[in-house]
mmCIF file of C-alpha atoms in Angstrom:
data_model
loop_
_atom_site.group_PDB
_atom_site.id
_atom_site.type_symbol
_atom_site.label_atom_id
_atom_site.label_comp_id
_atom_site.label_asym_id
_atom_site.label_seq_id
_atom_site.Cartn_x
_atom_site.Cartn_y
_atom_site.Cartn_z
ATOM 1 C CA MET A 1 28.273 145.808 131.238
ATOM 2 C CA GLN A 2 27.562 142.245 132.113
ATOM 3 C CA TRP A 3 27.503 140.837 135.545
ATOM 4 C CA ARG A 4 29.422 137.520 135.011
ATOM 5 C CA ASN A 5 32.718 137.146 133.413
ATOM 6 C CA THR A 6 32.909 135.941 129.827
ATOM 7 C CA THR A 7 35.822 134.692 127.723
ATOM 8 C CA ASP A 8 36.075 138.137 126.341
ATOM 9 C CA ALA A 9 35.516 140.473 129.294
ATOM 10 C CA TRP A 10 35.395 140.805 132.988
ATOM 11 C CA GLY A 11 32.111 141.104 134.887
ATOM 12 C CA LEU A 12 31.105 143.997 137.170
ATOM 13 C CA PRO A 13 31.887 142.260 140.424
ATOM 14 C CA ALA A 14 35.457 141.294 139.276
ATOM 15 C CA ILE A 15 35.885 144.785 138.004
ATOM 16 C CA LEU A 16 34.706 146.528 141.206
ATOM 17 C CA LEU A 17 36.717 144.283 143.557
ATOM 18 C CA HIS A 18 40.007 144.900 141.406
ATOM 19 C CA TRP A 19 39.720 148.599 141.766
ATOM 20 C CA LEU A 20 38.518 148.766 145.309
ATOM 21 C CA VAL A 21 41.181 146.635 146.465
ATOM 22 C CA ALA A 22 43.774 148.494 144.362
ATOM 23 C CA LEU A 23 42.617 151.802 145.741
ATOM 24 C CA GLY A 24 42.683 150.585 149.261
ATOM 25 C CA LEU A 25 46.187 149.002 149.116
ATOM 26 C CA PHE A 26 47.823 152.151 147.426
ATOM 27 C CA GLY A 27 45.982 154.462 149.935
ATOM 28 C CA LEU A 28 47.283 152.309 152.912
ATOM 29 C CA PHE A 29 50.767 152.123 151.513
ATOM 30 C CA GLY A 30 50.885 155.969 151.156
ATOM 31 C CA LEU A 31 49.463 156.338 154.760
ATOM 32 C CA GLY A 32 51.855 153.889 156.134
ATOM 33 C CA LEU A 33 54.949 155.710 154.503
ATOM 34 C CA TRP A 34 53.582 158.989 155.697
ATOM 35 C CA MET A 35 52.893 157.979 159.315
ATOM 36 C CA THR A 36 56.172 156.353 159.874
ATOM 37 C CA GLY A 37 57.827 159.612 159.324
ATOM 38 C CA LEU A 38 55.780 161.408 161.956
ATOM 39 C CA ASP A 39 57.383 162.613 165.226
ATOM 40 C CA TYR A 40 55.889 162.006 168.652
ATOM 41 C CA TYR A 41 54.645 165.611 168.817
ATOM 42 C CA HIS A 42 52.834 165.425 165.464
ATOM 43 C CA PRO A 43 48.875 165.629 165.874
ATOM 44 C CA TRP A 44 48.608 162.669 163.740
ATOM 45 C CA TYR A 45 51.135 160.530 165.499
ATOM 46 C CA ARG A 46 48.515 158.338 167.213
ATOM 47 C CA ARG A 47 45.582 158.903 164.859
ATOM 48 C CA ALA A 48 47.279 157.870 161.655
ATOM 49 C CA PRO A 49 48.119 154.390 162.932
ATOM 50 C CA ASP A 50 44.583 153.930 164.193
ATOM 51 C CA LEU A 51 43.260 155.108 160.834
ATOM 52 C CA HIS A 52 45.892 152.671 159.106
ATOM 53 C CA ARG A 53 44.742 149.717 161.184
ATOM 54 C CA SER A 54 41.036 150.423 160.813
ATOM 55 C CA ILE A 55 41.192 150.821 156.897
ATOM 56 C CA GLY A 56 43.501 147.650 156.775
ATOM 57 C CA SER A 57 41.222 145.702 158.864
ATOM 58 C CA LEU A 58 38.302 146.561 156.544
ATOM 59 C CA LEU A 59 40.370 145.947 153.548
ATOM 60 C CA PHE A 60 41.308 142.626 155.128
ATOM 61 C CA LEU A 61 37.657 141.748 155.178
ATOM 62 C CA LEU A 62 37.421 142.941 151.692
ATOM 63 C CA VAL A 63 40.469 140.793 150.617
ATOM 64 C CA LEU A 64 38.581 137.820 152.327
ATOM 65 C CA LEU A 65 35.839 138.639 149.784
ATOM 66 C CA VAL A 66 38.505 138.547 147.130
ATOM 67 C CA LEU A 67 38.937 134.983 148.066
ATOM 68 C CA LEU A 68 35.324 134.535 147.190
ATOM 69 C CA ARG A 69 36.390 136.231 143.896
ATOM 70 C CA LEU A 70 38.680 133.160 143.480
ATOM 71 C CA GLY A 71 35.481 130.968 143.814
ATOM 72 C CA TRP A 72 33.752 133.314 141.506
ATOM 73 C CA ARG A 73 36.716 132.761 138.932
ATOM 74 C CA LEU A 74 36.383 128.991 139.413
ATOM 75 C CA LEU A 75 32.512 129.281 138.485
ATOM 76 C CA ASN A 76 33.095 131.912 135.566
ATOM 77 C CA PRO A 77 35.256 131.835 132.578
ATOM 78 C CA THR A 78 38.325 134.123 132.711
ATOM 79 C CA PRO A 79 38.863 136.350 129.710
ATOM 80 C CA THR A 80 41.357 134.357 127.499
ATOM 81 C CA ALA A 81 44.737 135.769 126.612
ATOM 82 C CA LEU A 82 44.522 137.693 123.334
ATOM 83 C CA PRO A 83 46.357 136.244 120.239
ATOM 84 C CA ASN A 84 49.151 138.730 120.351
ATOM 85 C CA HIS A 85 50.099 137.704 123.990
ATOM 86 C CA LEU A 86 53.276 135.706 123.914
ATOM 87 C CA PRO A 87 53.786 132.708 126.140
ATOM 88 C CA TRP A 88 56.258 134.378 128.371
ATOM 89 C CA GLU A 89 53.729 137.365 128.844
ATOM 90 C CA GLN A 90 50.901 134.786 129.728
ATOM 91 C CA LEU A 91 53.227 133.093 132.258
ATOM 92 C CA ALA A 92 54.415 136.357 133.874
ATOM 93 C CA ALA A 93 50.654 137.475 134.020
ATOM 94 C CA ARG A 94 49.833 134.184 135.808
ATOM 95 C CA LEU A 95 52.566 134.603 138.256
ATOM 96 C CA VAL A 96 51.913 138.213 138.941
ATOM 97 C CA HIS A 97 48.121 137.637 139.466
ATOM 98 C CA ARG A 98 48.922 134.932 141.912
ATOM 99 C CA LEU A 99 51.252 137.250 143.684
ATOM 100 C CA LEU A 100 48.572 139.917 143.838
ATOM 101 C CA TYR A 101 46.148 137.462 145.557
ATOM 102 C CA LEU A 102 48.866 136.180 148.049
ATOM 103 C CA LEU A 103 50.745 139.253 149.168
ATOM 104 C CA PRO A 104 47.854 141.384 150.279
ATOM 105 C CA LEU A 105 46.917 138.622 152.675
ATOM 106 C CA LEU A 106 50.456 138.378 153.954
ATOM 107 C CA VAL A 107 50.842 142.131 154.429
ATOM 108 C CA MET A 108 47.592 142.231 156.403
ATOM 109 C CA VAL A 109 48.221 139.245 158.598
ATOM 110 C CA SER A 110 51.639 140.641 159.483
ATOM 111 C CA GLY A 111 49.931 144.082 160.118
ATOM 112 C CA TYR A 112 47.525 142.444 162.404
ATOM 113 C CA LEU A 113 50.216 140.629 164.216
ATOM 114 C CA ILE A 114 52.119 143.853 164.758
ATOM 115 C CA SER A 115 48.938 145.432 166.245
ATOM 116 C CA THR A 116 48.112 142.615 168.577
ATOM 117 C CA ALA A 117 51.527 141.800 169.776
ATOM 118 C CA ASP A 118 50.800 143.385 173.213
ATOM 119 C CA GLY A 119 47.620 141.251 173.398
ATOM 120 C CA ARG A 120 45.096 143.993 172.795
ATOM 121 C CA ALA A 121 42.390 143.907 170.206
ATOM 122 C CA VAL A 122 42.448 146.045 167.141
ATOM 123 C CA SER A 123 39.593 148.619 167.264
ATOM 124 C CA VAL A 124 38.096 149.176 163.771
ATOM 125 C CA PHE A 125 36.782 152.759 163.816
ATOM 126 C CA ASP A 126 35.183 152.077 167.200
ATOM 127 C CA TRP A 127 32.655 149.963 165.441
ATOM 128 C CA PHE A 128 34.116 146.682 166.524
ATOM 129 C CA GLU A 129 37.178 144.905 167.622
ATOM 130 C CA LEU A 130 39.245 142.174 166.162
ATOM 131 C CA PRO A 131 40.503 139.991 169.038
ATOM 132 C CA ALA A 132 44.249 139.283 169.553
ATOM 133 C CA LEU A 133 44.346 135.687 168.540
ATOM 134 C CA LEU A 134 48.239 134.987 168.391
ATOM 135 C CA THR A 135 50.469 136.909 170.817
ATOM 136 C CA GLY A 136 53.637 136.289 172.824
ATOM 137 C CA LEU A 137 55.855 135.195 169.861
ATOM 138 C CA GLU A 138 59.587 136.247 170.532
ATOM 139 C CA GLN A 139 59.848 139.933 169.229
ATOM 140 C CA GLN A 140 56.546 139.590 167.480
ATOM 141 C CA GLU A 141 56.139 143.255 166.908
ATOM 142 C CA GLU A 142 59.562 143.941 165.706
ATOM 143 C CA VAL A 143 59.763 141.001 163.367
ATOM 144 C CA MET A 144 56.329 141.489 162.027
ATOM 145 C CA GLY A 145 57.030 145.190 161.503
ATOM 146 C CA ARG A 146 59.904 144.306 159.471
ATOM 147 C CA LEU A 147 58.149 141.719 157.561
ATOM 148 C CA HIS A 148 55.134 144.113 156.970
ATOM 149 C CA LYS A 149 57.331 146.699 155.418
ATOM 150 C CA LEU A 150 59.163 144.285 153.300
ATOM 151 C CA LEU A 151 55.949 142.615 152.151
ATOM 152 C CA ALA A 152 54.226 145.935 151.430
ATOM 153 C CA TRP A 153 57.144 147.031 149.162
ATOM 154 C CA GLY A 154 56.999 143.738 147.434
ATOM 155 C CA LEU A 155 53.278 144.127 146.985
ATOM 156 C CA ILE A 156 53.729 147.600 145.619
ATOM 157 C CA GLY A 157 56.595 146.353 143.267
ATOM 158 C CA THR A 158 54.292 143.481 141.986
ATOM 159 C CA ALA A 159 51.469 146.005 141.369
ATOM 160 C CA ALA A 160 53.895 148.111 139.431
ATOM 161 C CA VAL A 161 54.900 145.147 137.237
ATOM 162 C CA HIS A 162 51.187 144.401 136.754
ATOM 163 C CA THR A 163 50.469 148.019 135.793
ATOM 164 C CA SER A 164 53.386 148.182 133.510
ATOM 165 C CA GLY A 165 52.125 145.176 131.718
ATOM 166 C CA ALA A 166 48.667 146.566 131.298
ATOM 167 C CA LEU A 167 50.139 149.871 129.982
ATOM 168 C CA LYS A 168 52.368 148.094 127.573
ATOM 169 C CA HIS A 169 49.437 146.194 126.058
ATOM 170 C CA HIS A 170 47.500 149.355 125.813
ATOM 171 C CA PHE A 171 49.979 151.824 124.427
ATOM 172 C CA PHE A 172 52.452 149.559 122.501
ATOM 173 C CA ASP A 173 50.396 146.571 121.467
ATOM 174 C CA HIS A 174 47.322 148.575 121.151
ATOM 175 C CA ASP A 175 44.895 145.600 122.518
ATOM 176 C CA ILE A 176 42.226 145.549 124.933
ATOM 177 C CA THR A 177 43.849 144.112 127.966
ATOM 178 C CA LEU A 178 43.391 147.402 129.859
ATOM 179 C CA THR A 179 40.155 148.270 128.599
ATOM 180 C CA ARG A 180 38.812 144.879 129.711
ATOM 181 C CA ILE A 181 39.320 145.760 133.385
ATOM 182 C CA LEU A 182 37.907 149.150 132.839
ATOM 183 C CA GLY A 183 34.611 147.524 131.579
ATOM 184 C CA SER A 184 35.067 147.681 127.877
ATOM 185 C CA THR A 185 36.002 145.351 125.260
ATOM 186 C CA LYS A 186 36.260 147.932 122.259
ATOM 187 C CA GLU A 187 39.324 147.661 120.275
ATOM 188 C CA GLN A 188 41.820 150.466 120.366
ATOM 189 C CA PRO A 189 41.933 152.807 117.638
#
């Protein structure tokens, strides 16, 4: 597996960032769904949100690295669309990829604004704190809470479209779209 992207394949940094961010986002989504259903007396009622905030904060720092990935993409070629990809598929892929860069940032910023609405910093596993930089907005916690939930569902929906497209190319078109992000450029049998 090569380090840099080529016009035929993704490089190792792009592949690792893709899967690490995907794992983190889906894990946080599941944790968020689970924790919002806990009652006050559940032993995880306070711990789950702390865990969600800490993992989310670390993932936010990783997503900032993803912005570096955008820079990496500018310096590296991007694997080109395969000849069997129709123009509408290429357009849809570009739009979905742009949303997959934008939505995680918006989800994480809204989550940060929920957590810091009362002026307290966000503790990240007691390793360090993210200071409350913006507080005092009218109904900040409630508004950002609704926005956070809406954006999270939008992100998961966009990821589902992205995944569906990759699976369609793999199982129906029998091309290497999916295997490229898995680190292989071998043709399907």
